[in-house]
């Protein structure tokens, strides 16, 4: 259950950004979690509900977007969709592939609430 | 606050970022790598399920490399320093990290452990991660190579079940092969097939720390990687504590 550690890293970064922008609080957080990132989105969501308490993001919803796996085939040069445990080229079947999407663990955006300056 | 009526008027600003979520760990891992490179040390991260024989393999390895490489070991466990004590019995320095409830090592823990070691004159550093095929895969440590072990009692489809761990391995060791004679459901070729299905060209080596089968292949792999990483094959190294 390393999702809590991932979540704490996420909240540290979100708070750092919020403070740097002089935000009062954070309204929303969006992350992208690839199937091959090694992080379970449901567990991350649940860990977040606990870990956000007492932070500037205590009321901020967490949106998790997924990222399907895609591989580039070094043999035939095509790009195709793949499953996590079978990263073969869907065009020629070769195993000499590189993952080009689906392993991301990325902070995409934050919505910051800032007081209007009069 | 608004000066006309006293309401607290606020603006919501959308900030697009697109940055790695574990950036702080990655930065600390890069720092560890710089530290290791500055001392000419190659570091290997050993990962596997609990009980796959990581410590036993390390004991056999440091003994076999005595006089050739000055070795040290960082041991990661939830509790006890039993594994570090096993390594120290062979006259090899070992630092134990006890993680408490944490299921993986991270770059920060390893950074602290590096400061407890005398890196000058060291050639090879092994980091034995917490026994776990899931969590350690997400945290870079700054090591040069990742080695994943799977013992023959675990099932030959482990790479398919734990793709995140196995797809990035630089070497897969199938351990405890001395037990193959009493097992009828483990085929080393299947491990290799599943590793290839993850697009991974890593060698798959059958090894037994008990009988010594495959140990030479593993040691030669380490020697080859040392040349690749450190750029020298025969850098004179001290046997720790003596020369």
mmCIF file of C-alpha atoms in Angstrom, chain A residues 1-2 5-7 9-10 12-13 16-17 21 24-25 27 31 35-39 44 84-88 95-97 99 103 105-116 118, chain B residues 1-3 8-24 103-104 132 134-139 159-161 163-164 167 193-202:
data_model
loop_
_atom_site.group_PDB
_atom_site.id
_atom_site.type_symbol
_atom_site.label_atom_id
_atom_site.label_comp_id
_atom_site.label_asym_id
_atom_site.label_seq_id
_atom_site.Cartn_x
_atom_site.Cartn_y
_atom_site.Cartn_z
ATOM 1 C CA UNK A 1 0.000 0.000 0.000
ATOM 2 C CA UNK A 2 2.409 2.671 -1.259
ATOM 3 C CA UNK A 5 3.291 7.641 0.158
ATOM 4 C CA UNK A 6 2.405 8.686 -3.404
ATOM 5 C CA UNK A 7 -0.473 10.743 -2.023
ATOM 6 C CA UNK A 9 4.164 13.427 -2.296
ATOM 7 C CA UNK A 10 1.193 14.739 -4.310
ATOM 8 C CA UNK A 12 3.319 18.259 -0.612
ATOM 9 C CA UNK A 13 3.688 19.412 -4.196
ATOM 10 C CA UNK A 16 3.984 24.100 -2.363
ATOM 11 C CA UNK A 17 2.410 25.390 -5.579
ATOM 12 C CA UNK A 21 0.817 31.452 -5.832
ATOM 13 C CA UNK A 24 -6.186 30.659 -0.026
ATOM 14 C CA UNK A 25 -6.993 27.068 -0.779
ATOM 15 C CA UNK A 27 -10.355 23.704 -5.253
ATOM 16 C CA UNK A 31 -3.571 13.600 -11.889
ATOM 17 C CA UNK A 35 -2.086 1.402 -16.089
ATOM 18 C CA UNK A 36 1.648 0.632 -15.812
ATOM 19 C CA UNK A 37 2.383 3.285 -13.168
ATOM 20 C CA UNK A 38 2.093 0.742 -10.373
ATOM 21 C CA UNK A 39 -0.519 2.817 -8.569
ATOM 22 C CA UNK A 44 -5.000 6.528 -4.358
ATOM 23 C CA UNK A 84 -0.241 -4.246 -19.177
ATOM 24 C CA UNK A 85 0.976 -7.840 -18.999
ATOM 25 C CA UNK A 86 1.357 -8.238 -22.775
ATOM 26 C CA UNK A 87 3.322 -5.382 -24.300
ATOM 27 C CA UNK A 88 3.626 -6.906 -27.768
ATOM 28 C CA UNK A 95 8.169 -8.178 -28.412
ATOM 29 C CA UNK A 96 10.828 -5.552 -29.077
ATOM 30 C CA UNK A 97 8.638 -2.633 -28.070
ATOM 31 C CA UNK A 99 6.073 1.821 -23.883
ATOM 32 C CA UNK A 103 3.275 4.425 -17.380
ATOM 33 C CA UNK A 105 2.224 9.202 -12.793
ATOM 34 C CA UNK A 106 1.726 12.878 -13.454
ATOM 35 C CA UNK A 107 0.313 15.915 -11.682
ATOM 36 C CA UNK A 108 -1.708 17.506 -14.503
ATOM 37 C CA UNK A 109 -3.246 20.605 -12.924
ATOM 38 C CA UNK A 110 -4.506 22.345 -9.808
ATOM 39 C CA UNK A 111 -7.333 24.840 -9.399
ATOM 40 C CA UNK A 112 -6.307 27.522 -6.917
ATOM 41 C CA UNK A 113 -8.682 29.835 -5.062
ATOM 42 C CA UNK A 114 -7.144 33.262 -4.671
ATOM 43 C CA UNK A 115 -8.654 36.271 -2.897
ATOM 44 C CA UNK A 116 -9.423 39.153 -5.237
ATOM 45 C CA UNK A 118 -9.194 45.235 -4.125
ATOM 46 C CA UNK B 1 -11.879 41.012 0.612
ATOM 47 C CA UNK B 2 -13.957 43.398 -1.483
ATOM 48 C CA UNK B 3 -13.828 46.977 -0.244
ATOM 49 C CA UNK B 8 -14.876 37.733 0.256
ATOM 50 C CA UNK B 9 -14.595 37.678 -3.491
ATOM 51 C CA UNK B 10 -12.269 35.067 -4.833
ATOM 52 C CA UNK B 11 -10.981 33.916 -8.166
ATOM 53 C CA UNK B 12 -10.377 30.326 -9.145
ATOM 54 C CA UNK B 13 -7.298 29.948 -11.263
ATOM 55 C CA UNK B 14 -6.600 26.794 -13.255
ATOM 56 C CA UNK B 15 -2.873 26.004 -13.256
ATOM 57 C CA UNK B 16 -1.721 23.427 -15.802
ATOM 58 C CA UNK B 17 1.400 21.609 -14.625
ATOM 59 C CA UNK B 18 2.149 18.204 -16.195
ATOM 60 C CA UNK B 19 4.965 17.224 -13.857
ATOM 61 C CA UNK B 20 6.000 13.857 -12.450
ATOM 62 C CA UNK B 21 4.162 13.168 -9.237
ATOM 63 C CA UNK B 22 7.176 11.599 -7.550
ATOM 64 C CA UNK B 23 9.497 14.378 -8.655
ATOM 65 C CA UNK B 24 10.985 14.883 -5.209
ATOM 66 C CA UNK B 103 6.505 -1.454 2.080
ATOM 67 C CA UNK B 104 9.382 -0.104 -0.046
ATOM 68 C CA UNK B 132 7.540 -6.969 -2.201
ATOM 69 C CA UNK B 134 4.589 -4.185 -6.099
ATOM 70 C CA UNK B 135 5.584 -1.034 -4.208
ATOM 71 C CA UNK B 136 9.393 -0.913 -4.738
ATOM 72 C CA UNK B 137 8.790 -0.650 -8.501
ATOM 73 C CA UNK B 138 7.429 2.890 -8.169
ATOM 74 C CA UNK B 139 10.361 4.446 -6.294
ATOM 75 C CA UNK B 159 6.349 -11.585 -14.590
ATOM 76 C CA UNK B 160 2.837 -11.572 -16.094
ATOM 77 C CA UNK B 161 1.286 -10.973 -12.677
ATOM 78 C CA UNK B 163 4.388 -6.411 -15.056
ATOM 79 C CA UNK B 164 5.382 -3.056 -13.515
ATOM 80 C CA UNK B 167 9.235 -4.881 -17.365
ATOM 81 C CA UNK B 193 8.567 -16.005 -22.302
ATOM 82 C CA UNK B 194 6.607 -13.809 -19.883
ATOM 83 C CA UNK B 195 9.527 -11.350 -19.538
ATOM 84 C CA UNK B 196 9.712 -11.020 -23.343
ATOM 85 C CA UNK B 197 5.947 -10.438 -23.475
ATOM 86 C CA UNK B 198 6.660 -7.314 -21.417
ATOM 87 C CA UNK B 199 8.983 -6.049 -24.151
ATOM 88 C CA UNK B 200 11.956 -6.642 -21.898
ATOM 89 C CA UNK B 201 15.199 -8.040 -23.414
ATOM 90 C CA UNK B 202 16.754 -8.696 -19.962
#
